[in-house]
XYZ file of C-alpha atoms in Angstrom:
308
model
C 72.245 17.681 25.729
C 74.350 17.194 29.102
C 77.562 17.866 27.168
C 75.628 21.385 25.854
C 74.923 22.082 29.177
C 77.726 21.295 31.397
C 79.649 23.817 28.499
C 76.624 26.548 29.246
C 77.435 26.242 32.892
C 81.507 26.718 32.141
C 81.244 29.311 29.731
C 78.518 31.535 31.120
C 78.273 30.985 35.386
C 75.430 33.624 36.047
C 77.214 35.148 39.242
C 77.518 38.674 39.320
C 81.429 38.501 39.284
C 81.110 38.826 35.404
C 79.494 42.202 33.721
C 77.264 41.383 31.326
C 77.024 42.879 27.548
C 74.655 44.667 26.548
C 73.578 43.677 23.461
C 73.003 40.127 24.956
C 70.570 41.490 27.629
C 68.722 43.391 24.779
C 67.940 39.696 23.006
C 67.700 37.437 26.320
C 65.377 40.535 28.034
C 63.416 40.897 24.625
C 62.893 36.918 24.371
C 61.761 36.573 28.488
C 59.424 39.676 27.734
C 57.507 37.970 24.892
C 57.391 34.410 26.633
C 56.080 36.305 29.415
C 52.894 38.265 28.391
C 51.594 35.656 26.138
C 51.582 33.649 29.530
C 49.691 36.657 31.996
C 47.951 38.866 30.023
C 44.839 37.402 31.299
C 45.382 38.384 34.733
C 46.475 41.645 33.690
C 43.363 42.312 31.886
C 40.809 41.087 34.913
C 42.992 43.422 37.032
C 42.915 46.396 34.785
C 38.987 45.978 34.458
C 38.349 46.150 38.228
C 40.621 48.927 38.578
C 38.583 50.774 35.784
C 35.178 49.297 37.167
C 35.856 50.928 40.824
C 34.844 54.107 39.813
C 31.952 53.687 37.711
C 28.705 54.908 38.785
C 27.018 51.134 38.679
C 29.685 48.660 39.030
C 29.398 45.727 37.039
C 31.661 43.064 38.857
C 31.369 42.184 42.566
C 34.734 40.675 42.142
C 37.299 38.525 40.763
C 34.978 35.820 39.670
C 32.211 37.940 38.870
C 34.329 39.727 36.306
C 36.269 36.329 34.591
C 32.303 34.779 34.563
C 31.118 37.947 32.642
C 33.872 38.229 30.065
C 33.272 34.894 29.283
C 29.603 34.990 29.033
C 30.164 37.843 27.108
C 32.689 38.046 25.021
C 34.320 33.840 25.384
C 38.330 33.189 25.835
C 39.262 36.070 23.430
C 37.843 38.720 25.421
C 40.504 38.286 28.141
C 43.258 38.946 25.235
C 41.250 42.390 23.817
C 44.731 44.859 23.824
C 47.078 42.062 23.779
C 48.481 43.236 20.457
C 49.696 46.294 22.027
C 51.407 44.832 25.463
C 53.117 42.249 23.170
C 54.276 44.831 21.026
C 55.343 46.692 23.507
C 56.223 43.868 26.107
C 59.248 42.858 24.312
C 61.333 46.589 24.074
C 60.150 47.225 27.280
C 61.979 44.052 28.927
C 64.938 44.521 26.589
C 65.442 48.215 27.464
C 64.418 47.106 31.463
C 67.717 44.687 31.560
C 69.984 46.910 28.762
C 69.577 49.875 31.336
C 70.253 47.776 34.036
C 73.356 45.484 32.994
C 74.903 49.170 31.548
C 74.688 50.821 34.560
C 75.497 47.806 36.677
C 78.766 47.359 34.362
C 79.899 51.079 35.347
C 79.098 50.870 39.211
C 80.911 47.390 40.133
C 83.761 47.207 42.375
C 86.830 45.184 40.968
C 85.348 42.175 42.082
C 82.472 42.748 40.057
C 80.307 43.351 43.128
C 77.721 45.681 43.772
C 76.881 48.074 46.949
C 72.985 47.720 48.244
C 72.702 51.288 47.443
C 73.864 50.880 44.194
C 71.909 47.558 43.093
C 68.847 49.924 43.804
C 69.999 52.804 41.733
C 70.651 50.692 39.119
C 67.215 48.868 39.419
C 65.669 52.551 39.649
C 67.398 53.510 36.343
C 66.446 50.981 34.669
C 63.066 51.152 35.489
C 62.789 54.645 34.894
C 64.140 54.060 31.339
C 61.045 51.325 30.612
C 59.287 53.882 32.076
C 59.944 56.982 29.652
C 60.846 54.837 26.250
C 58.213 51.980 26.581
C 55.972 51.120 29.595
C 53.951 54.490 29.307
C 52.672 54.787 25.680
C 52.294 50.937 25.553
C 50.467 50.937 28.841
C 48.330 53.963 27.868
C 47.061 52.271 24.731
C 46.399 49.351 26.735
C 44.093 50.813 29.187
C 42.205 52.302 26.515
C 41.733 49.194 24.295
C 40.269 47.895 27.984
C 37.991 50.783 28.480
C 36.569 50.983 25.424
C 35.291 47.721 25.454
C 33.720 48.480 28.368
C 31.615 51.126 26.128
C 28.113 50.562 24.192
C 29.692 51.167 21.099
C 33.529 50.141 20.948
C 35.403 52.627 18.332
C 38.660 50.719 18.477
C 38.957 48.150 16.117
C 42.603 47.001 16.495
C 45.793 48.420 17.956
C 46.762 50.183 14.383
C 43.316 51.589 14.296
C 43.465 52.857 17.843
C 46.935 53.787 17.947
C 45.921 56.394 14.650
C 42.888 57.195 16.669
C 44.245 58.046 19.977
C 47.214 60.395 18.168
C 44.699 61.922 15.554
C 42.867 62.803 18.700
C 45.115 63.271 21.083
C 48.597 63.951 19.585
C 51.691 62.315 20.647
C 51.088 63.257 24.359
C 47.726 61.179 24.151
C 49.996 58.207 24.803
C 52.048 59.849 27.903
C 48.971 60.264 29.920
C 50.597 59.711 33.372
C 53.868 59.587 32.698
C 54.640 60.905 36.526
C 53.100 58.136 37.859
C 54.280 55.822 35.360
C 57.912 56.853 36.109
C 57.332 56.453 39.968
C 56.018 52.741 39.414
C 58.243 51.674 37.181
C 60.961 53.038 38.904
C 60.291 51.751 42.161
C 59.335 48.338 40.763
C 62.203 47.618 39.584
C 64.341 49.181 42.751
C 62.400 46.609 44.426
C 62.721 43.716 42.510
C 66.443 43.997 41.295
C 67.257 44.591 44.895
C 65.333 41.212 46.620
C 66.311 39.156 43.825
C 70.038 39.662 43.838
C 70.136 39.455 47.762
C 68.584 36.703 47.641
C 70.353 34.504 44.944
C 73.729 36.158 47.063
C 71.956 34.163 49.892
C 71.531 30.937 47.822
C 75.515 31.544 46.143
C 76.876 31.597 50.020
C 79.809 33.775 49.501
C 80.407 32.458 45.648
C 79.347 35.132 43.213
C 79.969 32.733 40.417
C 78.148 30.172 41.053
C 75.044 28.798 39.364
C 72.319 28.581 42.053
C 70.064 26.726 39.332
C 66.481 27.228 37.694
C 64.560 26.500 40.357
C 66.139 28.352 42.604
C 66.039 31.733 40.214
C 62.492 30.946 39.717
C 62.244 31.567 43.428
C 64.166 34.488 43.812
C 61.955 36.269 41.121
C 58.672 34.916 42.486
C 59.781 36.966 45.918
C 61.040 39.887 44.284
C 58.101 39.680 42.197
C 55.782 39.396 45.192
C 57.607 42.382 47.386
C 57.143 45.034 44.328
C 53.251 44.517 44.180
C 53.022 44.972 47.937
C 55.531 47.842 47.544
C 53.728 50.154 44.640
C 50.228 48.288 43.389
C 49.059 52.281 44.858
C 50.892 53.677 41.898
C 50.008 51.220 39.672
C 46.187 52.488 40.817
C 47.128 55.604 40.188
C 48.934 55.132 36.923
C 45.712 53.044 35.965
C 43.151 55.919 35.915
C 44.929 58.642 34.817
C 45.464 55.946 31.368
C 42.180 55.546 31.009
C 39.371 57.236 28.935
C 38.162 59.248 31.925
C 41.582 60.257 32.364
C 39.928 64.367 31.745
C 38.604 63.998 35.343
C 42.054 64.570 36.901
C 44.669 67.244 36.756
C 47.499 65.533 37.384
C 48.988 62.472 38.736
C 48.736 63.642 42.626
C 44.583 65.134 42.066
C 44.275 61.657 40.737
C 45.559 59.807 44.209
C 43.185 62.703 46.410
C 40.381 61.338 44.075
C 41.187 57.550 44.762
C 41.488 58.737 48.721
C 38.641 60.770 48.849
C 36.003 58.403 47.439
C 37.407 54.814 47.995
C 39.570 55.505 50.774
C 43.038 53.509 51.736
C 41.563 50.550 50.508
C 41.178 52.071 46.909
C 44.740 52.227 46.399
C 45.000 48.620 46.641
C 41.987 47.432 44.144
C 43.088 44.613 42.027
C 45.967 43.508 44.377
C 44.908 40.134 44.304
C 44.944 39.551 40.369
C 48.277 41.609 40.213
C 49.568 39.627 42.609
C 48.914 36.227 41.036
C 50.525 37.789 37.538
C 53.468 39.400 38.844
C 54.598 36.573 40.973
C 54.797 34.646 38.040
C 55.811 37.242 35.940
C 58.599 38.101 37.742
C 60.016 34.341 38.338
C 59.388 33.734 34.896
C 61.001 36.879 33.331
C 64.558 36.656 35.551
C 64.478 32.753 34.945
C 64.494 33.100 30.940
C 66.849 35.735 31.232
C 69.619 34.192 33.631
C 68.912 31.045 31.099
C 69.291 32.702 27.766
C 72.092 34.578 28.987
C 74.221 31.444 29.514
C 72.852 30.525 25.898
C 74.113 33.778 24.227
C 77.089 33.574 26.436
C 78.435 30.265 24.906
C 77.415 31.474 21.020
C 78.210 34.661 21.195
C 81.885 35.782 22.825
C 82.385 39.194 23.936
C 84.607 39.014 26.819
């Protein structure tokens, strides 16, 4: 096992001196992905739900606790996995096209020394999210919200993500799983400006000049945890946003910016940030746990799999 790894270390260091193929970050981004959601979706779920809840006409959580102590009354541990089938299915492309986009875009904007400008690490995270955006993140998110929702309803008339997925399309066509793209596009986008940005300053910071060196798990772990942190602080408004105009009610709205004038008009500033605490608590992890699989697999597919 140290042999293995000392040859991991050798044959794949994870500084950004080397551009990265991108086949290999369509199976290391794919593999993180999965690992990941199987891991959070709880979180995701008590977020979405208070999100969803903030506009009803009665509320039925006073919080956090309030809404984990009802779905578990009501529904036990398997209620806080209802739509999991479609972020999993989804949760994989959608990290595998995040980390193709960016590693092909990153591989055309290096310098000879395989160095990036600022500017430039944020275009590429931009692109990249953008990409998730428009391929993956918005019909898997849509059908998400609305597996959520219509729980929420006396009679549920989803039965499983097939069912629903036929459902919503019979109903709705094709475009009734692009309901706010805009504002899927905008999060997306700027989550992933954000968090490609912090994290590779700050594993530049830990490499201290040396762009090949391996700063080491724990260390990654960190780096994503921060940039993971940064991006909720940065766009959990457009994630509120993006939430409602998903959702069953979604006919209420006209578009993506009558949907923020809603939020502002009736909840006020502070309605932009509902559910920032649950997000928070996900993404963190999310985020640290994501980039660490990935810089990880990476070395693994760079010692099987030669491309250079």
């Amino acid at each position: 096992m140290v042999v293995l790894t000392s040859n991991l270390v050798a044959a794949a260091p994870s500084g950004a001196s080397r551009k990265k193929h991108p086949g290999k970050a369509v199976l290391a981004g794919g593999f993180a992905g999965g690992l990941e959601i199987l891991c959070t979706f709880p979180t995701e779920y008590v977020k979405t739900q208070l999100q969803l809840d903030s506009r009803a006409a009665t509320p039925r959580y006073t919080g956090i606790g309030d809404c984990i102590s009802k779905t578990f009354k009501t529904h036990g541990m398997g209620g806080f996995y209802r739509g999991l089938s479609s972020l999993l299915y989804g949760s994989i492309p959608k990290a595998s096209v995040r980390f193709m986009g960016y590693e092909a875009l990153r591989n055309r904007m290096v310098d000879k020394d395989g160095k990036l400008t600022q500017t430039k690490t944020v275009l590429c995270g931009l692109g990249a999210g953008v990409s998730e955006a428009i391929l993956v993140v918005c019909p898997m998110e849509t059908i998400k919200v609305k597996f959520i929702h219509d729980q929420n309803q006396a009679n549920p008339k989803y039965r499983g993500f097939l069912h629903g997925v036929r459902e919503i399309v019979k109903q709705e066509g094709i475009r009734g799983t692009y309901q706010g793209l805009t504002a899927t596009i905008l999060k997306q986008g700027s989550n992933q400006a954000i968090r490609f940005f912090t994290f590779n300053n700050l594993k530049a910071y830990f490499q201290d000049g040396d762009n090949t060196k391996d700063i080491g798990v724990v260390k990654t772990f960190l780096c994503g945890g921060i940039a993971g942190a940064a991006s909720v602080f940065g766009n959990t408004p457009l994630d509120v946003v993006k939430t409602r105009m998903q959702g069953l009610d979604r006919h209420l709205y006209k578009n993506t910016f009558h949907c923020a004038q809603m939020v502002l008009k009736h909840d006020g500033p502070k309605g932009f940030y509902k559910g920032t605490v649950p997000r928070l608590g996900r993404v963190v992890f999310d985020v640290a746990f994501v980039f660490t699989i990935y810089e990880q697999t990476m070395k693994v597919l760079d010692y099987v799999w030669k491309t250079d």
